[in-house]
Short mmCIF file of C-alpha atoms in Angstrom, two decimals:
data_model
loop_
_atom_site.label_atom_id
_atom_site.label_comp_id
_atom_site.label_asym_id
_atom_site.label_seq_id
_atom_site.Cartn_x
_atom_site.Cartn_y
_atom_site.Cartn_z
CA MET A 1 65.76 83.91 92.43
CA ALA A 2 66.64 87.36 90.34
CA SER A 3 69.56 85.74 88.63
CA SER A 4 66.89 82.70 87.50
CA ARG A 5 64.85 85.10 85.98
CA SER A 6 67.52 87.07 84.08
CA SER A 7 68.62 83.45 83.39
CA PHE A 8 65.24 82.79 82.09
CA ASP A 9 64.85 85.79 80.18
CA SER A 10 68.01 85.35 78.02
CA LEU A 11 67.00 81.83 77.47
CA VAL A 12 63.95 83.50 75.48
CA GLU A 13 65.60 86.12 73.77
CA TRP A 14 68.22 83.43 72.84
CA LEU A 15 65.56 81.56 71.51
CA LEU A 16 63.78 83.73 69.01
CA LEU A 17 67.50 84.51 67.84
CA GLN A 18 67.03 80.97 66.70
CA ILE A 19 63.66 81.08 65.06
CA ALA A 20 64.18 83.98 63.40
CA GLU A 21 67.78 82.47 62.18
CA ASP A 22 65.45 79.69 60.79
CA GLU A 23 63.23 82.19 59.54
CA MET A 24 66.09 83.91 57.72
CA LYS A 25 67.24 80.70 55.90
CA ALA A 26 63.72 79.07 55.11
CA ARG A 27 62.76 83.15 53.33
CA THR A 28 66.43 83.08 51.58
CA ALA A 29 65.32 79.79 50.28
CA GLY A 30 62.13 80.75 48.85
CA GLY A 31 59.94 80.75 51.41
CA GLN A 32 57.77 78.45 49.23
CA ALA A 33 57.25 74.14 49.17
CA TRP A 34 59.78 72.61 47.47
CA ARG A 35 58.75 69.34 45.54
CA TRP A 36 60.54 66.17 43.88
CA ARG A 37 60.03 65.86 40.04
CA VAL A 38 61.84 64.92 36.95
CA VAL A 39 63.42 67.42 34.81
CA ASP A 40 64.83 66.50 31.22
CA GLU A 41 67.65 69.44 31.11
CA PRO A 42 70.18 68.85 30.04
CA THR A 43 69.42 64.79 30.79
CA GLN A 44 66.67 63.61 32.74
CA ARG A 45 67.58 63.70 36.56
CA ASP A 46 65.32 63.93 40.05
CA ALA A 47 65.37 67.88 40.84
CA LEU A 48 64.16 69.66 44.03
CA VAL A 49 61.79 72.69 42.70
CA ARG A 50 60.97 75.47 44.25
CA ALA A 51 56.96 76.44 43.34
CA ASP A 52 58.05 78.78 40.52
CA GLY A 53 59.77 76.15 38.48
CA THR A 54 63.52 77.16 39.49
CA ILE A 55 65.74 74.15 40.73
CA CYS A 56 67.19 73.96 44.28
CA ALA A 57 69.17 71.14 43.89
CA ASP A 58 69.30 67.73 41.82
CA SER A 59 70.64 64.03 42.48
CA TRP A 60 73.26 64.94 39.98
CA GLY A 61 74.68 67.68 41.68
CA ALA A 62 74.17 66.28 45.61
CA GLY A 63 76.94 63.54 45.37
CA GLU A 64 76.95 59.84 46.62
CA THR A 65 75.84 61.46 50.26
CA GLY A 66 73.18 63.89 48.88
CA PHE A 67 69.92 63.43 47.90
CA ARG A 68 70.19 60.37 46.63
CA GLY A 69 67.87 57.29 48.59
CA ALA A 70 63.98 57.85 48.80
CA GLU A 71 64.36 58.19 52.52
CA ALA A 72 66.39 61.53 51.82
CA LYS A 73 64.18 62.76 49.43
CA MET A 74 61.05 62.89 51.55
CA PHE A 75 62.77 64.38 54.51
CA ILE A 76 64.09 67.43 52.13
CA GLU A 77 60.85 67.85 50.86
CA ARG A 78 59.02 67.61 54.42
CA PHE A 79 61.48 70.08 55.64
CA ASN A 80 60.76 72.68 52.99
CA PRO A 81 60.90 76.60 53.61
CA GLU A 82 57.19 76.84 53.37
CA ARG A 83 57.15 74.14 56.31
CA ILE A 84 59.82 75.75 58.35
CA LEU A 85 57.93 79.20 57.83
CA ALA A 86 55.08 77.90 59.86
CA ASP A 87 56.86 76.09 62.16
CA CYS A 88 58.78 79.74 64.04
CA GLU A 89 55.66 81.12 63.49
CA ALA A 90 53.82 78.22 65.69
CA LYS A 91 56.95 78.53 68.20
CA ARG A 92 56.89 81.84 68.70
CA ARG A 93 52.83 81.97 69.64
CA MET A 94 54.01 78.94 72.02
CA LEU A 95 56.93 80.89 73.32
CA ALA A 96 54.58 83.83 74.07
CA ARG A 97 51.85 81.86 75.65
CA LEU A 98 54.28 80.23 78.06
CA GLN A 99 55.84 83.45 78.93
CA ASN A 100 52.72 84.71 79.77
CA LEU A 101 51.62 81.33 81.87
CA ALA A 102 55.14 82.04 84.04
CA ARG A 103 54.51 85.53 84.75
CA ALA A 104 50.97 86.00 85.34
CA TRP A 105 49.95 86.97 88.77
CA TRP A 106 47.38 84.52 89.19
CA THR A 107 50.05 81.40 88.01
CA THR A 108 50.88 79.07 90.93
CA SER A 109 54.76 78.57 91.13
CA ARG A 110 54.22 74.59 89.88
CA SER A 111 52.81 75.89 87.00
CA ALA A 112 55.06 79.27 86.05
CA ASP A 113 57.99 76.23 87.01
CA GLU A 114 56.48 73.83 84.28
CA ALA A 115 55.89 76.50 81.18
CA ARG A 116 60.04 77.44 82.10
CA SER A 117 60.61 73.83 81.78
CA ILE A 118 58.83 73.68 78.59
CA ILE A 119 60.45 76.22 77.46
CA ARG A 120 64.10 74.71 78.20
CA GLU A 121 62.82 71.80 76.14
CA MET A 122 62.14 73.82 73.12
CA ALA A 123 65.71 75.12 73.39
CA VAL A 124 67.10 71.33 73.75
CA ALA A 125 66.67 71.24 69.74
CA TYR A 126 68.96 74.22 69.12
CA ALA A 127 71.76 72.76 71.74
CA HIS A 128 74.17 73.01 69.21
CA ARG A 129 74.33 76.09 68.41
CA PRO A 130 76.35 78.82 70.02
CA GLY A 131 75.18 80.77 73.04
CA TYR A 132 73.63 78.30 74.38
CA ARG A 133 74.30 77.61 78.01
CA ASP A 134 74.58 73.96 79.73
CA GLU A 135 71.66 75.84 82.67
CA TRP A 136 69.13 76.29 80.14
CA ARG A 137 69.21 72.26 80.02
CA PRO A 138 65.71 71.13 81.78
CA ASP A 139 67.68 68.34 83.34
CA LEU A 140 70.07 70.86 85.49
CA ALA A 141 67.34 73.01 85.65
CA VAL A 142 65.13 70.12 87.57
CA ARG A 143 67.80 69.72 89.77
CA SER A 144 68.19 73.09 90.70
CA LEU A 145 64.67 73.55 91.25
CA GLN A 146 64.94 70.21 93.46
CA ALA A 147 67.67 72.09 95.19
CA VAL A 148 65.54 75.15 96.22
CA ALA A 149 62.94 72.90 97.30
CA GLN A 150 65.16 71.08 100.43
#
């Protein structure tokens, strides 16, 4: 049981590092909302502009797989630095609440297991990043819990 707790602690620590990395990238990108607008210099084109007016990218420099197309523009604008910073803060708060639930003396073992399972689900979004362990996958964790229960 101690090893599953240390694995859980490692997962939480790793997840907090991923959130911090997202936050750092958003702050590096300006930390404020980006908006698409038409700019006239040197010629008229769509540009992704920070709140202070500096251009982050434009449709000319993006190439054929870049920012062309309304769907791509809406996606990039929606996931701008301001939104990512808010998302990071929300994830930290949720993670703290789930950790408290998983460790509280009054929590049932079923509730604690569910809190840990939710944290595993949160980590899946970062599974492509270095350091993610297969043992953290929610489906593997459920199978492991079922094996222990039998």
